[in-house]
Short mmCIF file of C-alpha atoms in Angstrom, two decimals:
data_model
loop_
_atom_site.label_atom_id
_atom_site.label_comp_id
_atom_site.label_asym_id
_atom_site.label_seq_id
_atom_site.Cartn_x
_atom_site.Cartn_y
_atom_site.Cartn_z
CA MET C 1 197.64 80.51 -111.60
CA ILE C 2 197.75 81.21 -107.87
CA ASP C 3 199.82 78.86 -105.77
CA GLN C 4 198.44 78.40 -102.27
CA ALA C 5 200.76 78.49 -99.34
CA ARG C 6 201.48 75.54 -97.10
CA LEU C 7 202.56 75.69 -93.49
CA PRO C 8 206.37 75.65 -92.99
CA GLY C 9 207.75 72.17 -93.40
CA ALA C 10 204.36 70.81 -94.66
CA THR C 11 204.29 67.33 -96.20
CA SER C 12 201.67 65.58 -98.23
CA MET C 13 200.48 64.02 -95.00
CA SER C 14 200.06 67.41 -93.36
CA ASP C 15 198.21 68.58 -96.49
CA ARG C 16 195.70 65.76 -96.07
CA TYR C 17 195.49 66.53 -92.33
CA TRP C 18 194.58 70.16 -92.95
CA ALA C 19 192.14 69.22 -95.73
CA PHE C 20 190.44 66.87 -93.34
CA ILE C 21 190.15 69.53 -90.63
CA VAL C 22 188.85 72.22 -92.97
CA GLY C 23 186.41 69.80 -94.61
CA GLY C 24 185.17 68.66 -91.22
CA LEU C 25 184.60 72.24 -90.11
CA TRP C 26 182.58 72.90 -93.24
CA LEU C 27 180.44 69.83 -92.47
CA VAL C 28 179.70 71.22 -88.99
CA ILE C 29 178.58 74.51 -90.56
CA MET C 30 176.37 72.58 -93.02
CA SER C 31 174.93 70.51 -90.18
CA ALA C 32 172.92 73.48 -88.89
CA SER C 33 170.13 72.48 -91.26
CA LEU C 34 170.05 69.02 -89.63
CA ILE C 35 170.71 69.74 -85.97
CA GLU C 36 169.75 73.15 -84.59
CA SER C 37 172.65 74.19 -82.41
CA TYR C 38 175.40 76.84 -82.31
CA ALA C 39 178.02 74.24 -83.30
CA TYR C 40 178.37 76.00 -86.64
CA ARG C 41 179.56 79.15 -84.81
CA TYR C 42 182.17 77.17 -82.87
CA ALA C 43 183.32 75.60 -86.14
CA GLY C 44 183.36 78.94 -87.86
CA VAL C 45 185.96 80.46 -85.55
CA PRO C 46 188.82 77.97 -86.16
CA LEU C 47 187.79 77.86 -89.86
CA LEU C 48 188.15 81.59 -90.05
CA VAL C 49 191.56 81.48 -88.40
CA ILE C 50 192.86 78.72 -90.67
CA SER C 51 191.55 80.54 -93.78
CA LEU C 52 193.29 83.75 -92.78
CA VAL C 53 196.56 81.97 -92.04
CA PHE C 54 196.55 80.22 -95.43
CA TYR C 55 195.60 83.42 -97.14
CA ALA C 56 198.37 85.34 -95.50
CA ARG C 57 200.91 82.70 -96.50
CA SER C 58 199.65 82.37 -100.11
CA SER C 59 202.12 83.51 -102.82
CA PRO C 60 201.11 85.49 -104.76
CA ARG C 61 198.20 86.46 -102.54
CA PRO C 62 194.89 86.63 -104.40
CA SER C 63 193.37 90.09 -104.44
CA ILE C 64 189.85 90.84 -103.15
CA ASP C 65 187.50 91.80 -105.94
CA TRP C 66 184.56 94.25 -105.56
CA ARG C 67 182.20 91.57 -104.29
CA GLY C 68 184.46 90.85 -101.35
CA TRP C 69 185.01 94.55 -100.77
CA LEU C 70 181.25 95.11 -100.76
CA CYS C 71 180.87 92.50 -97.99
CA LEU C 72 183.71 94.07 -96.00
CA ALA C 73 182.41 97.59 -96.49
CA TRP C 74 178.94 96.67 -95.27
CA GLY C 75 180.35 94.74 -92.33
CA PHE C 76 182.50 97.67 -91.30
CA TYR C 77 179.53 100.08 -91.66
CA ALA C 78 177.32 97.82 -89.55
CA PHE C 79 180.01 97.39 -86.91
CA LEU C 80 180.74 101.12 -86.74
CA ARG C 81 177.04 101.94 -86.44
CA PHE C 82 176.46 99.33 -83.79
CA THR C 83 179.48 100.48 -81.75
CA LEU C 84 178.60 104.18 -81.97
CA GLN C 85 175.03 103.66 -80.95
CA PHE C 86 176.10 101.60 -77.99
CA ALA C 87 178.76 104.06 -76.93
CA LEU C 88 176.98 107.37 -77.48
CA GLN C 89 173.46 106.61 -76.23
CA SER C 90 172.83 106.56 -72.54
CA ASP C 91 170.69 103.43 -72.58
CA HIS C 92 173.35 101.49 -74.57
CA PRO C 93 170.94 99.74 -76.92
CA VAL C 94 171.77 96.23 -77.98
CA GLY C 95 169.04 95.08 -80.39
CA ASP C 96 168.06 91.41 -80.58
CA ARG C 97 170.42 89.58 -82.95
CA ASP C 98 171.64 92.85 -84.40
CA VAL C 99 175.23 91.62 -84.34
CA LEU C 100 174.35 89.12 -87.07
CA PHE C 101 174.29 91.95 -89.57
CA LEU C 102 178.08 92.11 -89.17
CA MET C 103 178.44 88.61 -90.66
CA PRO C 104 179.52 89.83 -94.17
CA LEU C 105 182.88 90.69 -92.59
CA ILE C 106 183.76 87.01 -92.48
CA PHE C 107 182.38 86.05 -95.97
CA PRO C 108 185.63 86.68 -97.93
CA PRO C 109 188.02 84.76 -95.67
CA LEU C 110 185.55 81.84 -95.35
CA ALA C 111 185.22 81.76 -99.14
CA TYR C 112 188.99 81.29 -99.27
CA GLY C 113 188.60 78.47 -96.71
CA LEU C 114 186.11 76.76 -99.06
CA PHE C 115 188.48 77.30 -101.97
CA LEU C 116 191.17 75.37 -100.06
CA VAL C 117 189.04 72.19 -100.08
CA TRP C 118 187.43 72.74 -103.53
CA SER C 119 188.49 69.27 -104.69
CA ASP C 120 186.77 67.64 -101.70
CA ILE C 121 183.30 69.30 -102.14
CA GLU C 122 181.79 66.21 -103.77
CA LYS C 123 182.80 64.11 -100.77
CA LEU C 124 181.48 66.70 -98.33
CA ILE C 125 178.14 66.79 -100.06
CA ALA C 126 177.97 62.97 -100.06
CA VAL C 127 178.68 62.87 -96.33
CA TYR C 128 176.08 65.59 -95.68
CA PHE C 129 173.29 63.76 -97.50
CA GLY C 130 174.25 60.50 -95.85
CA SER C 131 173.95 62.19 -92.48
CA ALA C 132 170.65 63.79 -93.53
CA LEU C 133 169.16 60.42 -94.33
CA LEU C 134 170.16 58.88 -91.06
CA ILE C 135 168.69 61.79 -89.12
CA LEU C 136 165.50 61.76 -91.19
CA LEU C 137 165.05 57.99 -90.67
CA TRP C 138 165.58 58.49 -86.95
CA GLN C 139 163.50 61.58 -86.41
CA THR C 140 160.59 61.15 -88.77
CA PRO C 141 157.61 59.66 -86.81
CA ILE C 142 155.62 58.28 -89.72
CA ALA C 143 152.93 56.85 -87.48
CA ALA C 144 152.29 60.27 -85.80
CA ILE C 145 152.24 61.99 -89.21
CA ALA C 146 149.72 59.45 -90.46
CA GLU C 147 147.51 60.21 -87.47
CA GLY C 148 147.55 63.94 -88.29
CA ARG C 149 149.64 65.00 -85.35
CA THR C 150 152.12 67.89 -85.59
CA VAL C 151 155.76 66.76 -85.63
CA ILE C 152 159.13 68.50 -85.52
CA PRO C 153 161.28 67.25 -88.38
CA LEU C 154 165.02 66.60 -88.09
CA ILE C 155 166.63 67.76 -84.83
CA GLN C 156 165.23 71.29 -84.63
CA HIS C 157 163.70 73.46 -81.97
CA ASN C 158 160.18 73.71 -83.54
CA GLN C 159 158.23 72.52 -86.50
CA ILE C 160 158.68 75.65 -88.58
CA HIS C 161 162.46 75.45 -88.35
CA GLY C 162 162.35 71.78 -89.26
CA ALA C 163 160.04 72.34 -92.19
CA VAL C 164 162.25 75.03 -93.70
CA CYS C 165 165.30 72.79 -93.39
CA CYS C 166 163.40 69.86 -94.93
CA GLY C 167 162.52 72.08 -97.87
CA MET C 168 166.12 73.05 -98.51
CA ILE C 169 167.34 69.45 -98.14
CA PHE C 170 164.58 68.28 -100.51
CA ILE C 171 165.63 70.66 -103.25
CA GLY C 172 169.31 69.94 -102.77
CA ALA C 173 168.83 66.16 -102.82
CA ALA C 174 166.68 66.20 -105.91
CA LEU C 175 169.24 68.19 -107.92
CA TRP C 176 172.09 66.22 -106.41
CA LEU C 177 170.57 63.05 -107.95
CA LEU C 178 169.81 64.86 -111.19
CA TYR C 179 173.50 65.63 -111.57
CA TYR C 180 174.50 62.00 -111.28
CA LEU C 181 171.76 60.84 -113.66
CA THR C 182 172.66 63.28 -116.43
CA GLU C 183 176.51 63.41 -116.33
CA ALA C 184 178.17 60.56 -118.14
CA SER C 185 181.61 60.97 -116.56
CA VAL C 186 180.69 60.65 -112.92
CA SER C 187 181.72 57.82 -110.68
CA ARG C 188 179.41 54.81 -110.87
CA THR C 189 179.71 54.37 -107.09
CA MET C 190 178.61 57.89 -106.48
CA ARG C 191 175.74 57.56 -108.95
CA LEU C 192 174.51 54.44 -107.14
CA TYR C 193 174.93 56.13 -103.75
CA ALA C 194 172.90 59.14 -104.85
CA SER C 195 170.28 56.98 -106.57
CA VAL C 196 169.64 55.15 -103.34
CA LEU C 197 169.78 58.06 -100.92
CA SER C 198 168.09 60.89 -102.79
CA PRO C 199 164.61 59.39 -103.31
CA LEU C 200 164.42 58.33 -99.63
CA ILE C 201 165.56 61.77 -98.53
CA CYS C 202 162.99 63.53 -100.78
CA VAL C 203 160.11 61.37 -99.55
CA LEU C 204 161.03 61.80 -95.86
CA CYS C 205 161.48 65.56 -96.30
CA LEU C 206 158.04 65.89 -97.85
CA LEU C 207 156.58 63.83 -95.04
CA GLY C 208 158.33 66.12 -92.55
CA ILE C 209 157.04 69.26 -94.27
CA TYR C 210 153.51 67.92 -94.22
CA GLY C 211 153.79 66.73 -90.63
CA SER C 212 155.16 70.10 -89.46
CA LYS C 213 151.86 71.80 -90.55
CA SER C 214 153.82 74.97 -91.38
CA LYS C 215 151.54 76.73 -93.80
CA GLY C 216 154.22 79.21 -94.86
CA VAL C 217 156.52 76.37 -95.88
CA TRP C 218 153.71 74.58 -97.73
CA LEU C 219 153.03 77.68 -99.75
CA SER C 220 156.77 78.35 -100.34
CA LEU C 221 157.21 74.87 -101.77
CA LEU C 222 154.35 75.14 -104.26
CA PRO C 223 156.15 77.27 -106.86
CA VAL C 224 159.37 75.23 -106.43
CA LEU C 225 157.78 71.95 -107.53
CA PRO C 226 156.91 72.96 -111.10
CA ILE C 227 160.34 74.45 -111.52
CA LEU C 228 161.90 71.20 -110.43
CA ALA C 229 159.59 69.36 -112.83
CA PHE C 230 160.76 71.60 -115.66
CA LEU C 231 164.43 70.99 -114.85
CA ILE C 232 163.84 67.24 -114.85
CA LEU C 233 162.07 67.39 -118.20
CA ARG C 234 164.95 69.44 -119.69
CA SER C 235 167.67 67.23 -118.21
CA LEU C 236 166.49 63.61 -118.55
CA LYS C 237 165.46 61.73 -121.66
CA PRO C 238 161.76 62.39 -122.40
CA ARG C 239 160.58 58.85 -121.60
CA SER C 240 162.52 58.75 -118.33
CA ALA C 241 161.49 62.29 -117.35
CA ILE C 242 157.80 61.61 -117.97
CA ALA C 243 157.93 58.43 -116.04
CA VAL C 244 159.60 60.06 -113.04
CA LEU C 245 157.23 63.03 -113.10
CA LEU C 246 154.08 60.90 -113.42
CA ALA C 247 155.10 58.65 -110.59
CA SER C 248 155.99 61.69 -108.40
CA PHE C 249 152.74 63.40 -109.28
CA VAL C 250 150.61 60.33 -108.50
CA LEU C 251 152.33 59.82 -105.14
CA LEU C 252 152.07 63.52 -104.20
CA ALA C 253 148.44 63.83 -105.34
CA SER C 254 147.49 60.62 -103.54
CA GLY C 255 149.06 61.98 -100.35
CA VAL C 256 147.34 65.31 -100.62
CA TYR C 257 143.96 63.66 -101.26
CA ALA C 258 144.37 61.24 -98.31
CA ALA C 259 145.32 64.17 -96.00
CA ARG C 260 142.86 66.66 -97.42
CA ASP C 261 140.72 66.94 -94.21
CA ASN C 262 143.87 67.56 -92.10
CA ILE C 263 145.20 70.10 -94.65
CA ASP C 264 141.86 71.89 -94.59
CA ARG C 265 141.77 72.07 -90.77
CA THR C 266 145.33 73.41 -90.69
CA ALA C 267 145.19 75.92 -93.50
CA GLY C 268 141.52 76.62 -93.97
CA PRO C 269 140.90 79.22 -91.24
CA THR C 270 144.03 81.19 -92.21
CA ILE C 271 143.11 81.16 -95.91
CA ALA C 272 139.56 82.32 -95.06
CA ALA C 273 140.78 85.12 -92.81
CA THR C 274 143.34 86.28 -95.36
CA VAL C 275 140.70 86.37 -98.17
CA ALA C 276 138.35 88.30 -95.97
CA MET C 277 141.05 90.88 -95.05
CA PHE C 278 141.96 91.46 -98.71
CA LYS C 279 138.32 91.84 -99.65
CA ASP C 280 137.90 94.48 -96.97
CA ALA C 281 140.98 96.26 -98.27
CA GLU C 282 139.76 96.17 -101.84
CA THR C 283 136.23 97.35 -101.16
CA THR C 284 135.50 99.96 -98.52
CA GLU C 285 138.41 100.15 -96.04
CA PRO C 286 141.98 101.38 -96.26
CA VAL C 287 144.64 98.64 -95.84
CA GLY C 288 145.44 99.66 -92.27
CA GLN C 289 141.84 99.49 -91.16
CA ALA C 290 141.39 96.09 -92.84
CA ILE C 291 144.39 94.74 -91.02
CA SER C 292 143.21 96.16 -87.68
CA ARG C 293 139.82 94.54 -88.16
CA SER C 294 141.43 91.24 -89.06
CA ILE C 295 143.60 91.44 -85.91
CA THR C 296 140.57 91.87 -83.65
CA SER C 297 138.28 89.45 -85.46
CA ASP C 298 137.31 86.26 -83.69
CA SER C 299 137.56 84.35 -86.96
CA THR C 300 141.25 85.18 -87.38
CA PRO C 301 143.53 82.39 -86.08
CA ILE C 302 145.71 83.42 -83.12
CA ALA C 303 148.96 82.85 -84.99
CA MET C 304 147.83 85.00 -87.90
CA SER C 305 146.65 87.79 -85.58
CA ALA C 306 150.02 87.83 -83.78
CA ARG C 307 151.87 88.05 -87.07
CA LEU C 308 149.69 90.92 -88.28
CA GLN C 309 150.41 92.79 -85.03
CA LEU C 310 154.14 92.18 -85.37
CA TRP C 311 154.11 93.38 -88.98
CA ALA C 312 152.05 96.43 -88.09
CA ASN C 313 154.56 97.35 -85.36
CA ALA C 314 157.53 96.77 -87.70
CA TRP C 315 155.95 98.86 -90.44
CA GLU C 316 155.28 101.62 -87.94
CA LEU C 317 159.02 101.65 -87.00
CA PHE C 318 160.14 101.47 -90.64
CA SER C 319 157.86 104.33 -91.64
CA ALA C 320 159.42 106.58 -88.99
CA ALA C 321 162.99 105.90 -90.33
CA PRO C 322 162.64 104.55 -93.84
CA PHE C 323 166.10 105.31 -95.32
CA PHE C 324 168.58 104.06 -92.70
CA GLY C 325 166.39 102.40 -90.07
CA TRP C 326 166.89 102.51 -86.35
CA GLY C 327 170.01 100.35 -85.96
CA SER C 328 170.17 98.73 -82.60
CA GLU C 329 167.80 101.43 -81.21
CA TRP C 330 164.73 99.72 -82.62
CA LEU C 331 164.27 97.52 -79.63
CA THR C 332 164.00 100.48 -77.21
CA ARG C 333 161.26 101.99 -79.44
CA TRP C 334 159.32 98.75 -79.70
CA PRO C 335 157.39 99.30 -76.42
CA HIS C 336 155.93 102.50 -77.95
CA THR C 337 154.37 100.82 -80.98
CA HIS C 338 150.61 100.32 -81.34
CA TYR C 339 150.61 96.56 -80.62
CA SER C 340 153.45 96.52 -78.15
CA ASN C 341 151.69 93.90 -76.02
CA VAL C 342 151.94 91.24 -78.71
CA GLY C 343 154.64 89.53 -76.61
CA TYR C 344 157.26 89.00 -79.33
CA THR C 345 160.04 90.96 -80.98
CA PHE C 346 160.63 88.20 -83.51
CA MET C 347 159.21 89.88 -86.66
CA HIS C 348 158.16 86.71 -88.48
CA ASN C 349 159.22 88.40 -91.64
CA GLY C 350 162.88 88.49 -92.71
CA TYR C 351 162.50 91.55 -94.91
CA LEU C 352 161.03 93.65 -92.06
CA GLU C 353 163.95 92.46 -89.91
CA ILE C 354 166.28 94.30 -92.32
CA LEU C 355 164.08 97.34 -92.89
CA ILE C 356 163.57 98.33 -89.30
CA ARG C 357 167.32 98.02 -88.55
CA HIS C 358 168.93 99.37 -91.73
CA GLY C 359 166.10 100.77 -93.81
CA LEU C 360 166.03 100.96 -97.58
CA PHE C 361 169.76 101.52 -97.66
CA GLY C 362 170.43 98.16 -96.05
CA ALA C 363 167.84 96.43 -98.25
CA VAL C 364 169.56 97.85 -101.40
CA VAL C 365 173.04 96.74 -100.17
CA PHE C 366 171.85 93.23 -99.31
CA THR C 367 170.08 93.00 -102.67
CA ALA C 368 173.22 94.04 -104.50
CA MET C 369 175.33 91.58 -102.46
CA LEU C 370 172.97 88.67 -103.24
CA ALA C 371 172.69 89.63 -106.91
CA SER C 372 176.47 89.63 -107.23
CA PHE C 373 176.63 86.19 -105.57
CA CYS C 374 174.06 84.83 -108.03
CA GLY C 375 175.91 86.35 -110.94
CA SER C 376 179.15 84.66 -109.82
CA VAL C 377 177.47 81.29 -109.55
CA TRP C 378 175.73 81.69 -112.92
CA ARG C 379 179.06 82.58 -114.55
CA ALA C 380 180.87 79.72 -112.83
CA ALA C 381 178.21 77.33 -114.23
CA SER C 382 178.40 78.80 -117.75
CA MET C 383 182.22 78.36 -117.67
CA ARG C 384 181.90 74.82 -116.33
CA VAL C 385 183.66 75.63 -113.06
CA ILE C 386 180.62 74.05 -111.34
CA PRO C 387 177.92 71.75 -112.69
CA LYS C 388 174.73 73.46 -113.81
CA GLN C 389 172.76 71.32 -111.30
CA ALA C 390 174.73 73.05 -108.53
CA MET C 391 173.65 76.43 -109.92
CA PHE C 392 170.00 75.25 -110.08
CA ALA C 393 170.19 74.05 -106.46
CA TYR C 394 171.74 77.36 -105.40
CA PHE C 395 169.07 79.47 -107.07
CA LEU C 396 166.13 77.23 -106.05
CA ILE C 397 167.11 76.99 -102.40
CA LEU C 398 167.49 80.80 -102.23
CA PHE C 399 164.14 81.22 -104.00
CA PHE C 400 162.40 78.87 -101.60
CA PHE C 401 164.05 80.47 -98.57
CA SER C 402 163.13 83.97 -99.80
CA LEU C 403 159.52 82.86 -99.84
CA THR C 404 159.64 81.34 -96.33
CA ILE C 405 160.92 84.65 -94.79
CA LEU C 406 157.68 86.33 -95.92
CA SER C 407 155.99 84.76 -92.88
CA ASN C 408 158.92 83.94 -90.58
CA SER C 409 162.26 85.41 -89.66
CA ASN C 410 164.16 82.37 -90.82
CA ASN C 411 167.20 84.51 -91.66
CA ARG C 412 167.65 84.90 -87.90
CA LEU C 413 167.54 81.13 -87.27
CA VAL C 414 170.62 78.89 -86.93
CA SER C 415 169.82 77.35 -90.35
CA GLY C 416 169.38 80.83 -91.86
CA GLU C 417 172.71 82.07 -90.52
CA SER C 418 174.42 78.89 -91.77
CA LEU C 419 172.74 79.29 -95.19
CA SER C 420 173.99 82.90 -95.46
CA ILE C 421 177.56 81.75 -94.81
CA LEU C 422 177.33 78.90 -97.33
CA THR C 423 175.66 81.12 -99.91
CA ALA C 424 178.28 83.80 -99.73
CA ALA C 425 181.30 81.52 -99.40
CA PHE C 426 180.31 79.29 -102.29
CA ALA C 427 179.67 82.28 -104.62
CA LEU C 428 182.89 84.04 -103.65
CA ALA C 429 184.87 80.83 -103.99
CA CYS C 430 183.39 80.40 -107.50
CA GLN C 431 184.48 83.92 -108.34
CA LEU C 432 188.01 83.13 -107.07
CA LYS C 433 188.12 80.02 -109.26
CA LEU C 434 187.02 82.18 -112.23
CA ARG C 435 189.65 84.84 -111.56
CA THR C 436 192.47 82.41 -111.13
CA GLY C 437 191.54 80.46 -114.33
CA ALA C 438 191.14 77.32 -112.22
CA GLY C 439 188.19 75.89 -114.10
CA THR C 440 187.99 72.40 -112.77
CA HIS C 441 184.65 72.13 -110.97
CA PRO C 442 184.37 70.41 -107.62
CA PHE C 443 182.54 67.36 -108.96
CA ARG C 444 185.31 66.54 -111.46
CA THR C 445 188.67 67.28 -109.89
CA GLY C 446 190.64 65.32 -112.43
CA GLU C 447 188.98 66.80 -115.49
CA PRO C 448 190.86 69.16 -117.84
CA ASN C 449 190.52 72.82 -117.08
CA ALA C 450 187.40 74.17 -118.78
CA CYS C 451 188.01 77.80 -117.92
CA PRO C 452 191.48 78.93 -119.03
CA SER C 453 192.76 82.41 -118.47
CA SER C 454 192.62 84.95 -121.33
CA ASN C 455 196.33 84.36 -122.10
CA ASP C 456 195.94 80.61 -122.17
CA ARG C 457 192.84 80.03 -124.22
CA HIS C 458 194.61 78.36 -127.12
CA MET C 459 196.78 76.08 -125.00
CA ARG C 460 195.97 72.46 -124.12
CA PHE C 461 194.02 72.43 -120.78
CA GLN C 462 195.78 70.83 -117.82
CA PRO C 463 194.39 69.18 -114.68
CA GLU C 464 194.44 71.31 -111.58
CA THR C 465 196.37 70.52 -108.44
CA PRO C 466 194.20 70.82 -105.31
CA PRO C 467 195.04 74.12 -103.48
CA LEU C 468 196.32 72.43 -100.29
CA GLN C 469 198.80 70.35 -102.20
CA ARG C 470 200.64 73.22 -103.89
CA PHE C 471 203.82 74.83 -102.64
CA ALA C 472 204.15 78.57 -102.32
#
């Protein structure tokens, strides 16, 4: 078992003080999905410093496994490439948001920072959802939504950003409640708290998603809903599950029926233009010509035409450097693309953002990184280090987000950057818990260890001491 270091002369009061600070900084990082600002960056700097200090003083110091080394190796590669391109090329290219691809450098130390407050995660989640409900109540103009007007959910810069965040909050809140409804050993107070907050949060999030009129988010949420229904059926007693699902279906279907005209006006032209484009591609024209015709067609909505132009430009750049991309040089080549007058460099597709900068090599590395994170979370759930509902939320939020970036570069938004930090830190912290044999999951800090080390499997399990309260 690894004992975590304390600052010289630390007392139990100082332990609580540091736990409060670290937990508060994590809440600021989580808040990016509620309030779109760079506060999460300002919180990330002191959190990184604290994490490194505690890691340096830990005894024995936990080693970095291959997942952490993968993050560090990619971060070093991206940093070296960015620096060399800037230094060696006369125009000193600095691509838009290219520095964000260096973020994996901070994933391992921030994972250790989450590990330090592992026993407080339940409280942090409760505070987060409480804050989410307050902001949703304050910022959801129900009257405007009922009138069919476009609204911006939460405190975000535009309706698409708000809709994406509402989708992630909706998934998290639903599975947060499912945990408290299905686990017998949870606190009754927390069960009541989640039972009151979660339904309200889910309803307000769905209203926000509808009111935002973000067609990409609407489509991204569609495959998520049946998966959530399946998880509810598997987790609750059949009678309770059927009652919950029927009530949810009736409410959702009634809302869709009542808003059918507004939905048709919002999504109808885009759907018609998309169908026409695919028909052209399937019959007489190559894909490129079908896209070009759709771009110039008067029946194509302006937003769809702009996206098609952006994607055509991005594909043109990717095709010229498919293996390693252009790095930060892509922005200097953008004016020479076919649709350079589109007026944006925001790709509106997260995958193309990666491909034009780092090519197939970058896509493979990021895929391997994400797959390793998912593997760590799955193993942590199977060993009862975390509740299975936390794993479901992790996978479903990532699935939903991966669909949203098909039509928008949400990975370059504040909420996307925050999500990448939380995704990596949680997975690497789970892996650290697995490696140290510390099997108590964050929702049951006083429960016996469910994941002993290989040398301890036949011994009686013992409760774990929170990391910040152990002497080196």
